[in-house]
């Protein structure tokens, strides 16, 4: 039988995302509800190895559900990838009498958590926090929905000026390996084309599409480009290509950048974070370990961390088709 | 075999919701994509009976994806509930050579559409547009997600002033028969209690809960109240009750009202509307009729209008429990 | 010659407004810049009499410039209106070695500050923080600009649904004694009529105006009503009056309420708060007392508290005329 | 005596800014109020020379007060800088029986308007529309206030992620020749330093300031950089410089770009636009010509176009000092 959990630690690691604070709050309050002690760990695995801990209770997380970022701060740690680093981390947790760990982050975070759990037979539970939505085992990662709204709001603003000047805008959004953000905001922002890492549209098709759009009477256009698109040119080269190869276009580039990571989380992300925090703590109480909590078909479900890490999310092909039809 | 669809009409009816314009756009553009003619009908069934039609093409719906409300306007019609009214409506559609109808709205809209379809063997397809999320056959109705964000933003603002003054606020949100909005925004807004139509919390429990919250050191509190809650007092009577029966509270009431229905749709609602519009038109092309398109487990699915109308959505009990734990 | 200021206390009192936190931050940081000690007083004059003080330095006010409400909390105090209360307050300040006081609030706050200053020859400086913009000696009070944007955003949302349904909305905004909010948001929200405390439009003119608007082809209308309007009917009675006396209107009421007080301050209010905080502290350092800092013709100026309290701001008649012309 | 004005034309030219639509609406409605005919000219001086006109009445400008961009579209015209171009433009206006022109835009727009007015003794009135606030004769240009709020909102989001990761961000905002945007958003966004075109801070001072800020315990920092800053390095070179010359910084760059130009105008900009439109039309009716309307000490005033063009706005030195003190 698994050991009774009396004290849980929680950390955030990797890139921050809106909803991480709501998830910390949920972990802390679920602990309080079940009379389990809770400690926050600052700066992810770095702070874990340094013993940078703080006792937390229901009041410690007051007023943070609507704040972007993470009050526990985040970091990437090289040292935790070494055996020595993890030994040090384990020592700190043992000294603090911590029985289990909740790690909020993306696949790098989960890889560290899984190895740590295996090496020391230490209970861990993962909560997927990243705006990229690139984790298998949940239809939505924490922060994805908020980032979509942030980007769409920016595209709406850019479209105001694009249509006033009959311009073509290439807008770069986050997504090095996956096009989930680009695909959704492209549809929602009324983009003519969407360039994603999962498929190479090809320059010819892009040019053709823009020409068709213009002939149909559109005077301005938006092309959404994911960071990791496969068209073989960066966004500034794309602009130059159109400038040189197409007539009559006034082309501009906008790289949205880090503002996509911040801001108050959407209602969806706050509710999701609250549900995930409850599920993570209660799963640890039930003796479960090395799982990630996630949203599958509207319900909280567990997925083995190993599967979450190795899997690769797929683009919803229906959305690609919808995008094509909408840019008619 | 079903008749080939050459011309489709689209209307919005009942209470408006953010995303209706995006759905109109999607219907019109999907028609254009498939070389089907499309007519917009103004003011729902009223305009249908009057023949208040407008030819629409891909350009007619330019620049509306981010607009709240409905460019086709909406209305409630008593006359369409009569046989005479529907006969008149059918005559108008036949004169205009319309082969099928897409009706965007809630259960009232669908009831009319279903009867009409049965009486005249006329193909209809429903798109669920209402902020209340009270339609069976879709996890999300159009506008629900946007309304949640609008309400949460308002609650965040009210909390600023509540916590500056150590006040208790009763905040009324929409939801006459269902508590979906109240339950989600209650969790996301960090409410102490949530009063919904689906269960009667009871005044005693409310008082107990507020007392507990105060003893735990909270100086301000939010209670979210759905319009149709079953506690037996309206929101102003609730305030009076607390004023008279509890000490030391400075109680205020805020009724959020119609601003919950407006505003630019969220990314989620725009994408959902686009998917629903495509599915509605293509289902009619396949000869389907008297269905509602909906989102089930992340996919576009059809549900018979009859089932959509008669069914009753259920409160997610997990959310009720999460709310309890979070207000620890 | 005035005594050298070595320690300054700051408090917020009366109704809270966005920008109060930015002003607290500015007072604290200006003190730090000049090597003056600073203490924050919780809950206004209540906390002052109780000695509810907290030492503050530049780091204490980190991350609050964009937060609505006031981290020092606010309250209204009856006891401070008595001689005994103020004696107690003075005792506390003397014990804490405080040399001067910055009071952020409205006319009630300033009245208390002025009397206190006179009674004990104690240096005080006022910063006008209220959304109502009803203080003489500054073109803008802290929070006014933010509240205008909050209200206009709500009106934009209501207009979405108003124009979808061809409805008439009466929208109540804050302003018991002055119509500054109503007048500005009425123009910015495209209202047909604006009812303010400063003038009685008269029911007949309202009816006439609505009739004219309808005849001109407008299908929906917004009437902005300040809380303290002089038309002789409250907003629900207004609705009933139109329901009974005018044909073909579908009338709704929306009372915006306390959300008008919260939210992140606008850029304008943050800059204004920063300027006011600097000016308040540096004016005390120069030996000035019993003044309010304010924005006059774009510059920071001092106005005697007595004048600020007794004066009455006037409605900009040009705006009334602009409103008339715009609703043509 | 000046000729009676029976028909007025209105155009937008140069870079678009939020509030231009509200100004167009105000011009059109003021004309309607005074029974003056009004025509809109598409695409600025380009459309003027081509005779791309559209009759406008009070209803033509319905629902645009809250829309960014310009429904009349904008363009920059080389041809209008030639005598031939202006002759053609004059011919078009005469053919259309237009008696006066309202030109909404920046200094390029005003230069064209002034020359045109002089050459043909044609009445013109300018309305300053640009987010840069770089026009003499008005404390605020149309769109400046909205752009400030847009930028501050983006900085708030970036700060969420900056403080979660202890990062230094260089954020580039618009302002090629003037630092008004940078200075205001720098204060409102809590920036450590602000680099503007009007003064060269110098790299040494920047480095010193960042070091001081870090020593004081700040873990993250924001530096706001105007496009036209004089530090001698572009924003990416600045990042490289810090990477190479300072230890322990994780530096990122964000270029906010064109989203700064769009979005719904703030309440301030809508009211300002309404006032300016009324003033412009009524000044033409009074026989005035070659003036710009502007806001001076809270009142609508006229400034000769020549002065508006030749003047150079000055940075408010008080704001620079406030910025210094706030970053203590």
mmCIF file of N, CA, C and O in Angstrom, chain B residues 185-262:
data_model
loop_
_atom_site.group_PDB
_atom_site.id
_atom_site.type_symbol
_atom_site.label_atom_id
_atom_site.label_comp_id
_atom_site.label_asym_id
_atom_site.label_seq_id
_atom_site.Cartn_x
_atom_site.Cartn_y
_atom_site.Cartn_z
ATOM 1 N N UNK B 185 -18.036 30.804 -13.992
ATOM 2 C CA UNK B 185 -17.478 32.097 -13.583
ATOM 3 C C UNK B 185 -17.277 32.151 -12.078
ATOM 4 O O UNK B 185 -16.412 32.876 -11.588
ATOM 5 N N UNK B 186 -18.080 31.390 -11.342
ATOM 6 C CA UNK B 186 -17.888 31.331 -9.889
ATOM 7 C C UNK B 186 -16.513 30.757 -9.560
ATOM 8 O O UNK B 186 -15.785 31.292 -8.714
ATOM 9 N N UNK B 187 -16.168 29.663 -10.236
ATOM 10 C CA UNK B 187 -14.831 29.082 -10.016
ATOM 11 C C UNK B 187 -13.747 30.048 -10.490
ATOM 12 O O UNK B 187 -12.788 30.321 -9.778
ATOM 13 N N UNK B 188 -13.930 30.573 -11.695
ATOM 14 C CA UNK B 188 -12.887 31.430 -12.286
ATOM 15 C C UNK B 188 -12.766 32.764 -11.566
ATOM 16 O O UNK B 188 -11.701 33.387 -11.580
ATOM 17 N N UNK B 189 -13.856 33.214 -10.963
ATOM 18 C CA UNK B 189 -13.826 34.493 -10.265
ATOM 19 C C UNK B 189 -13.496 34.353 -8.786
ATOM 20 O O UNK B 189 -13.456 35.344 -8.060
ATOM 21 N N UNK B 190 -13.236 33.113 -8.363
ATOM 22 C CA UNK B 190 -12.878 32.902 -6.967
ATOM 23 C C UNK B 190 -14.019 33.186 -6.007
ATOM 24 O O UNK B 190 -13.807 33.711 -4.904
ATOM 25 N N UNK B 191 -15.235 32.819 -6.405
ATOM 26 C CA UNK B 191 -16.408 33.096 -5.563
ATOM 27 C C UNK B 191 -16.439 32.181 -4.340
ATOM 28 O O UNK B 191 -15.997 31.039 -4.400
ATOM 29 N N UNK B 192 -16.985 32.704 -3.256
ATOM 30 C CA UNK B 192 -17.153 31.904 -2.038
ATOM 31 C C UNK B 192 -18.281 30.902 -2.224
ATOM 32 O O UNK B 192 -18.207 29.771 -1.778
ATOM 33 N N UNK B 193 -19.358 31.360 -2.831
ATOM 34 C CA UNK B 193 -20.486 30.471 -3.077
ATOM 35 C C UNK B 193 -21.075 30.771 -4.451
ATOM 36 O O UNK B 193 -20.919 31.866 -4.986
ATOM 37 N N UNK B 194 -21.779 29.786 -4.990
ATOM 38 C CA UNK B 194 -22.406 29.903 -6.301
ATOM 39 C C UNK B 194 -23.833 29.384 -6.173
ATOM 40 O O UNK B 194 -24.039 28.241 -5.758
ATOM 41 N N UNK B 195 -24.817 30.232 -6.497
ATOM 42 C CA UNK B 195 -26.220 29.810 -6.402
ATOM 43 C C UNK B 195 -26.766 29.546 -7.800
ATOM 44 O O UNK B 195 -26.776 30.452 -8.639
ATOM 45 N N UNK B 196 -27.195 28.322 -8.043
ATOM 46 C CA UNK B 196 -27.649 27.935 -9.379
ATOM 47 C C UNK B 196 -29.057 27.353 -9.332
ATOM 48 O O UNK B 196 -29.522 26.919 -8.278
ATOM 49 N N UNK B 197 -29.730 27.342 -10.495
ATOM 50 C CA UNK B 197 -31.108 26.836 -10.532
ATOM 51 C C UNK B 197 -31.183 25.335 -10.251
ATOM 52 O O UNK B 197 -32.236 24.852 -9.835
ATOM 53 N N UNK B 198 -30.106 24.620 -10.500
ATOM 54 C CA UNK B 198 -30.167 23.163 -10.417
ATOM 55 C C UNK B 198 -30.191 22.639 -8.988
ATOM 56 O O UNK B 198 -30.518 21.482 -8.756
ATOM 57 N N UNK B 199 -29.772 23.439 -8.036
ATOM 58 C CA UNK B 199 -29.836 22.933 -6.667
ATOM 59 C C UNK B 199 -30.098 24.096 -5.726
ATOM 60 O O UNK B 199 -29.638 25.205 -5.950
ATOM 61 N N UNK B 200 -30.821 23.803 -4.660
ATOM 62 C CA UNK B 200 -31.086 24.834 -3.674
ATOM 63 C C UNK B 200 -30.094 24.670 -2.533
ATOM 64 O O UNK B 200 -30.181 23.755 -1.730
ATOM 65 N N UNK B 201 -29.126 25.563 -2.514
ATOM 66 C CA UNK B 201 -28.091 25.522 -1.488
ATOM 67 C C UNK B 201 -28.724 25.696 -0.115
ATOM 68 O O UNK B 201 -28.315 25.072 0.865
ATOM 69 N N UNK B 202 -29.730 26.543 -0.057
ATOM 70 C CA UNK B 202 -30.373 26.828 1.224
ATOM 71 C C UNK B 202 -29.710 28.015 1.893
ATOM 72 O O UNK B 202 -28.491 28.174 1.867
ATOM 73 N N UNK B 203 -30.532 28.844 2.504
ATOM 74 C CA UNK B 203 -30.011 30.058 3.136
ATOM 75 C C UNK B 203 -29.067 29.717 4.286
ATOM 76 O O UNK B 203 -28.057 30.407 4.499
ATOM 77 N N UNK B 204 -29.391 28.654 5.006
ATOM 78 C CA UNK B 204 -28.558 28.309 6.157
ATOM 79 C C UNK B 204 -27.135 27.988 5.733
ATOM 80 O O UNK B 204 -26.167 28.453 6.328
ATOM 81 N N UNK B 205 -27.041 27.203 4.671
ATOM 82 C CA UNK B 205 -25.711 26.832 4.211
ATOM 83 C C UNK B 205 -24.958 28.063 3.713
ATOM 84 O O UNK B 205 -23.763 28.202 3.909
ATOM 85 N N UNK B 206 -25.675 28.980 3.030
ATOM 86 C CA UNK B 206 -25.038 30.196 2.549
ATOM 87 C C UNK B 206 -24.462 30.991 3.716
ATOM 88 O O UNK B 206 -23.309 31.428 3.693
ATOM 89 N N UNK B 207 -25.291 31.169 4.749
ATOM 90 C CA UNK B 207 -24.848 31.927 5.922
ATOM 91 C C UNK B 207 -23.648 31.238 6.573
ATOM 92 O O UNK B 207 -22.641 31.869 6.905
ATOM 93 N N UNK B 208 -23.746 29.944 6.708
ATOM 94 C CA UNK B 208 -22.659 29.165 7.315
ATOM 95 C C UNK B 208 -21.363 29.325 6.522
ATOM 96 O O UNK B 208 -20.279 29.524 7.066
ATOM 97 N N UNK B 209 -21.519 29.248 5.204
ATOM 98 C CA UNK B 209 -20.360 29.339 4.323
ATOM 99 C C UNK B 209 -19.690 30.709 4.434
ATOM 100 O O UNK B 209 -18.456 30.827 4.483
ATOM 101 N N UNK B 210 -20.517 31.758 4.486
ATOM 102 C CA UNK B 210 -19.954 33.110 4.599
ATOM 103 C C UNK B 210 -19.267 33.288 5.961
ATOM 104 O O UNK B 210 -18.206 33.904 6.042
ATOM 105 N N UNK B 211 -19.879 32.742 6.990
ATOM 106 C CA UNK B 211 -19.260 32.848 8.307
ATOM 107 C C UNK B 211 -17.905 32.131 8.350
ATOM 108 O O UNK B 211 -16.929 32.649 8.884
ATOM 109 N N UNK B 212 -17.878 30.948 7.752
ATOM 110 C CA UNK B 212 -16.642 30.170 7.724
ATOM 111 C C UNK B 212 -15.553 30.950 6.980
ATOM 112 O O UNK B 212 -14.415 31.053 7.423
ATOM 113 N N UNK B 213 -15.961 31.495 5.835
ATOM 114 C CA UNK B 213 -15.017 32.242 5.014
ATOM 115 C C UNK B 213 -14.441 33.421 5.790
ATOM 116 O O UNK B 213 -13.237 33.687 5.770
ATOM 117 N N UNK B 214 -15.312 34.113 6.516
ATOM 118 C CA UNK B 214 -14.843 35.265 7.291
ATOM 119 C C UNK B 214 -13.886 34.832 8.402
ATOM 120 O O UNK B 214 -12.839 35.447 8.610
ATOM 121 N N UNK B 215 -14.258 33.743 9.095
ATOM 122 C CA UNK B 215 -13.393 33.277 10.184
ATOM 123 C C UNK B 215 -12.027 32.866 9.681
ATOM 124 O O UNK B 215 -11.026 32.974 10.377
ATOM 125 N N UNK B 216 -11.989 32.382 8.438
ATOM 126 C CA UNK B 216 -10.705 31.928 7.889
ATOM 127 C C UNK B 216 -9.819 33.100 7.513
ATOM 128 O O UNK B 216 -8.715 32.922 7.014
ATOM 129 N N UNK B 217 -10.318 34.324 7.713
ATOM 130 C CA UNK B 217 -9.455 35.471 7.487
ATOM 131 C C UNK B 217 -9.734 36.240 6.212
ATOM 132 O O UNK B 217 -9.084 37.236 5.921
ATOM 133 N N UNK B 218 -10.700 35.780 5.428
ATOM 134 C CA UNK B 218 -11.033 36.526 4.215
ATOM 135 C C UNK B 218 -11.788 37.776 4.602
ATOM 136 O O UNK B 218 -12.718 37.744 5.398
ATOM 137 N N UNK B 219 -11.414 38.879 3.997
ATOM 138 C CA UNK B 219 -12.066 40.128 4.366
ATOM 139 C C UNK B 219 -13.115 40.538 3.347
ATOM 140 O O UNK B 219 -13.964 41.363 3.632
ATOM 141 N N UNK B 220 -13.056 39.972 2.151
ATOM 142 C CA UNK B 220 -14.088 40.297 1.170
ATOM 143 C C UNK B 220 -14.563 39.009 0.536
ATOM 144 O O UNK B 220 -13.865 38.011 0.546
ATOM 145 N N UNK B 221 -15.775 39.042 -0.010
ATOM 146 C CA UNK B 221 -16.336 37.831 -0.584
ATOM 147 C C UNK B 221 -17.192 38.149 -1.792
ATOM 148 O O UNK B 221 -17.784 39.217 -1.883
ATOM 149 N N UNK B 222 -17.222 37.180 -2.702
ATOM 150 C CA UNK B 222 -18.072 37.255 -3.884
ATOM 151 C C UNK B 222 -19.023 36.053 -3.847
ATOM 152 O O UNK B 222 -18.578 34.922 -3.649
ATOM 153 N N UNK B 223 -20.305 36.290 -4.029
ATOM 154 C CA UNK B 223 -21.251 35.193 -4.230
ATOM 155 C C UNK B 223 -21.879 35.388 -5.608
ATOM 156 O O UNK B 223 -22.453 36.446 -5.890
ATOM 157 N N UNK B 224 -21.724 34.378 -6.475
ATOM 158 C CA UNK B 224 -22.285 34.455 -7.818
ATOM 159 C C UNK B 224 -23.674 33.832 -7.811
ATOM 160 O O UNK B 224 -23.862 32.724 -7.295
ATOM 161 N N UNK B 225 -24.642 34.543 -8.356
ATOM 162 C CA UNK B 225 -26.034 34.112 -8.318
ATOM 163 C C UNK B 225 -26.584 34.032 -9.742
ATOM 164 O O UNK B 225 -26.588 35.038 -10.458
ATOM 165 N N UNK B 226 -27.017 32.859 -10.161
ATOM 166 C CA UNK B 226 -27.675 32.752 -11.471
ATOM 167 C C UNK B 226 -29.072 33.339 -11.359
ATOM 168 O O UNK B 226 -29.717 33.233 -10.313
ATOM 169 N N UNK B 227 -29.564 33.954 -12.453
ATOM 170 C CA UNK B 227 -30.914 34.552 -12.439
ATOM 171 C C UNK B 227 -31.944 33.609 -11.849
ATOM 172 O O UNK B 227 -32.783 34.008 -11.055
ATOM 173 N N UNK B 228 -31.868 32.359 -12.252
ATOM 174 C CA UNK B 228 -32.932 31.439 -11.880
ATOM 175 C C UNK B 228 -32.623 30.589 -10.660
ATOM 176 O O UNK B 228 -33.110 29.479 -10.528
ATOM 177 N N UNK B 229 -31.780 31.103 -9.767
ATOM 178 C CA UNK B 229 -31.407 30.298 -8.602
ATOM 179 C C UNK B 229 -32.642 29.949 -7.770
ATOM 180 O O UNK B 229 -33.669 30.613 -7.843
ATOM 181 N N UNK B 230 -32.510 28.907 -6.969
ATOM 182 C CA UNK B 230 -33.688 28.367 -6.272
ATOM 183 C C UNK B 230 -33.697 28.671 -4.778
ATOM 184 O O UNK B 230 -34.370 28.013 -4.005
ATOM 185 N N UNK B 231 -32.945 29.679 -4.378
ATOM 186 C CA UNK B 231 -32.836 29.919 -2.939
ATOM 187 C C UNK B 231 -34.090 30.599 -2.389
ATOM 188 O O UNK B 231 -34.276 30.732 -1.178
ATOM 189 N N UNK B 232 -34.950 31.066 -3.299
ATOM 190 C CA UNK B 232 -36.243 31.583 -2.854
ATOM 191 C C UNK B 232 -36.253 33.068 -2.555
ATOM 192 O O UNK B 232 -37.248 33.613 -2.097
ATOM 193 N N UNK B 233 -35.148 33.711 -2.793
ATOM 194 C CA UNK B 233 -35.092 35.165 -2.622
ATOM 195 C C UNK B 233 -34.410 35.748 -3.843
ATOM 196 O O UNK B 233 -33.471 35.144 -4.365
ATOM 197 N N UNK B 234 -34.849 36.922 -4.289
ATOM 198 C CA UNK B 234 -34.101 37.532 -5.368
ATOM 199 C C UNK B 234 -32.846 38.189 -4.780
ATOM 200 O O UNK B 234 -32.633 38.209 -3.570
ATOM 201 N N UNK B 235 -32.009 38.694 -5.643
ATOM 202 C CA UNK B 235 -30.668 39.107 -5.208
ATOM 203 C C UNK B 235 -30.721 40.280 -4.223
ATOM 204 O O UNK B 235 -29.881 40.395 -3.323
ATOM 205 N N UNK B 236 -31.743 41.136 -4.362
ATOM 206 C CA UNK B 236 -31.844 42.262 -3.437
ATOM 207 C C UNK B 236 -32.373 41.794 -2.076
ATOM 208 O O UNK B 236 -31.987 42.305 -1.019
ATOM 209 N N UNK B 237 -33.250 40.801 -2.099
ATOM 210 C CA UNK B 237 -33.728 40.214 -0.845
ATOM 211 C C UNK B 237 -32.591 39.476 -0.126
ATOM 212 O O UNK B 237 -32.517 39.472 1.108
ATOM 213 N N UNK B 238 -31.724 38.869 -0.922
ATOM 214 C CA UNK B 238 -30.561 38.199 -0.332
ATOM 215 C C UNK B 238 -29.707 39.191 0.454
ATOM 216 O O UNK B 238 -29.270 38.933 1.574
ATOM 217 N N UNK B 239 -29.464 40.328 -0.204
ATOM 218 C CA UNK B 239 -28.707 41.395 0.463
ATOM 219 C C UNK B 239 -29.377 41.790 1.774
ATOM 220 O O UNK B 239 -28.730 41.868 2.828
ATOM 221 N N UNK B 240 -30.687 42.020 1.725
ATOM 222 C CA UNK B 240 -31.409 42.426 2.929
ATOM 223 C C UNK B 240 -31.289 41.350 4.016
ATOM 224 O O UNK B 240 -31.111 41.661 5.195
ATOM 225 N N UNK B 241 -31.392 40.108 3.588
ATOM 226 C CA UNK B 241 -31.316 39.011 4.546
ATOM 227 C C UNK B 241 -29.974 39.020 5.285
ATOM 228 O O UNK B 241 -29.925 38.888 6.512
ATOM 229 N N UNK B 242 -28.924 39.186 4.530
ATOM 230 C CA UNK B 242 -27.592 39.197 5.152
ATOM 231 C C UNK B 242 -27.429 40.440 6.026
ATOM 232 O O UNK B 242 -26.893 40.370 7.137
ATOM 233 N N UNK B 243 -27.911 41.578 5.508
ATOM 234 C CA UNK B 243 -27.846 42.807 6.305
ATOM 235 C C UNK B 243 -28.508 42.608 7.671
ATOM 236 O O UNK B 243 -28.008 43.075 8.697
ATOM 237 N N UNK B 244 -29.636 41.894 7.668
ATOM 238 C CA UNK B 244 -30.409 41.752 8.907
ATOM 239 C C UNK B 244 -29.915 40.628 9.815
ATOM 240 O O UNK B 244 -30.042 40.690 11.028
ATOM 241 N N UNK B 245 -29.371 39.585 9.191
ATOM 242 C CA UNK B 245 -29.054 38.396 9.967
ATOM 243 C C UNK B 245 -27.573 38.144 10.224
ATOM 244 O O UNK B 245 -27.220 37.213 10.931
ATOM 245 N N UNK B 246 -26.703 38.923 9.625
ATOM 246 C CA UNK B 246 -25.292 38.700 9.839
ATOM 247 C C UNK B 246 -24.646 40.017 10.230
ATOM 248 O O UNK B 246 -24.986 41.062 9.702
ATOM 249 N N UNK B 247 -23.676 39.933 11.098
ATOM 250 C CA UNK B 247 -23.066 41.175 11.563
ATOM 251 C C UNK B 247 -21.795 41.543 10.823
ATOM 252 O O UNK B 247 -21.038 40.685 10.382
ATOM 253 N N UNK B 248 -21.590 42.822 10.703
ATOM 254 C CA UNK B 248 -20.300 43.301 10.228
ATOM 255 C C UNK B 248 -20.085 43.208 8.736
ATOM 256 O O UNK B 248 -18.968 43.378 8.264
ATOM 257 N N UNK B 249 -21.163 42.928 7.988
ATOM 258 C CA UNK B 249 -20.995 42.876 6.541
ATOM 259 C C UNK B 249 -21.436 44.172 5.895
ATOM 260 O O UNK B 249 -22.446 44.745 6.260
ATOM 261 N N UNK B 250 -20.658 44.596 4.914
ATOM 262 C CA UNK B 250 -21.059 45.700 4.057
ATOM 263 C C UNK B 250 -21.411 45.039 2.723
ATOM 264 O O UNK B 250 -20.529 44.656 1.957
ATOM 265 N N UNK B 251 -22.719 44.858 2.482
ATOM 266 C CA UNK B 251 -23.160 44.042 1.342
ATOM 267 C C UNK B 251 -23.560 44.914 0.159
ATOM 268 O O UNK B 251 -24.233 45.925 0.331
ATOM 269 N N UNK B 252 -23.153 44.525 -1.031
ATOM 270 C CA UNK B 252 -23.552 45.212 -2.245
ATOM 271 C C UNK B 252 -24.063 44.213 -3.280
ATOM 272 O O UNK B 252 -23.715 43.033 -3.225
ATOM 273 N N UNK B 253 -24.846 44.732 -4.208
ATOM 274 C CA UNK B 253 -25.413 43.887 -5.262
ATOM 275 C C UNK B 253 -24.972 44.426 -6.623
ATOM 276 O O UNK B 253 -24.904 45.630 -6.824
ATOM 277 N N UNK B 254 -24.644 43.526 -7.538
ATOM 278 C CA UNK B 254 -24.376 43.939 -8.914
ATOM 279 C C UNK B 254 -25.072 42.971 -9.866
ATOM 280 O O UNK B 254 -24.861 41.761 -9.795
ATOM 281 N N UNK B 255 -25.937 43.531 -10.724
ATOM 282 C CA UNK B 255 -26.654 42.718 -11.714
ATOM 283 C C UNK B 255 -25.998 42.995 -13.066
ATOM 284 O O UNK B 255 -26.108 44.095 -13.601
ATOM 285 N N UNK B 256 -25.298 42.008 -13.612
ATOM 286 C CA UNK B 256 -24.469 42.306 -14.791
ATOM 287 C C UNK B 256 -25.278 42.599 -16.050
ATOM 288 O O UNK B 256 -24.870 43.433 -16.862
ATOM 289 N N UNK B 257 -26.401 41.946 -16.227
ATOM 290 C CA UNK B 257 -27.314 42.318 -17.309
ATOM 291 C C UNK B 257 -26.825 42.051 -18.721
ATOM 292 O O UNK B 257 -25.985 41.176 -18.948
ATOM 293 N N UNK B 258 -27.342 42.856 -19.651
ATOM 294 C CA UNK B 258 -27.202 42.546 -21.071
ATOM 295 C C UNK B 258 -25.806 42.673 -21.640
ATOM 296 O O UNK B 258 -25.554 42.217 -22.753
ATOM 297 N N UNK B 259 -24.872 43.326 -20.922
ATOM 298 C CA UNK B 259 -23.529 43.371 -21.475
ATOM 299 C C UNK B 259 -22.961 41.956 -21.652
ATOM 300 O O UNK B 259 -22.037 41.749 -22.430
ATOM 301 N N UNK B 260 -23.536 40.984 -20.934
ATOM 302 C CA UNK B 260 -23.079 39.597 -21.067
ATOM 303 C C UNK B 260 -23.321 39.023 -22.460
ATOM 304 O O UNK B 260 -22.721 38.027 -22.835
ATOM 305 N N UNK B 261 -24.242 39.616 -23.221
ATOM 306 C CA UNK B 261 -24.580 39.076 -24.537
ATOM 307 C C UNK B 261 -23.704 39.623 -25.664
ATOM 308 O O UNK B 261 -23.750 39.102 -26.777
ATOM 309 N N UNK B 262 -22.974 40.706 -25.411
ATOM 310 C CA UNK B 262 -22.292 41.375 -26.514
ATOM 311 C C UNK B 262 -20.793 41.180 -26.528
ATOM 312 O O UNK B 262 -20.242 40.344 -25.821
#
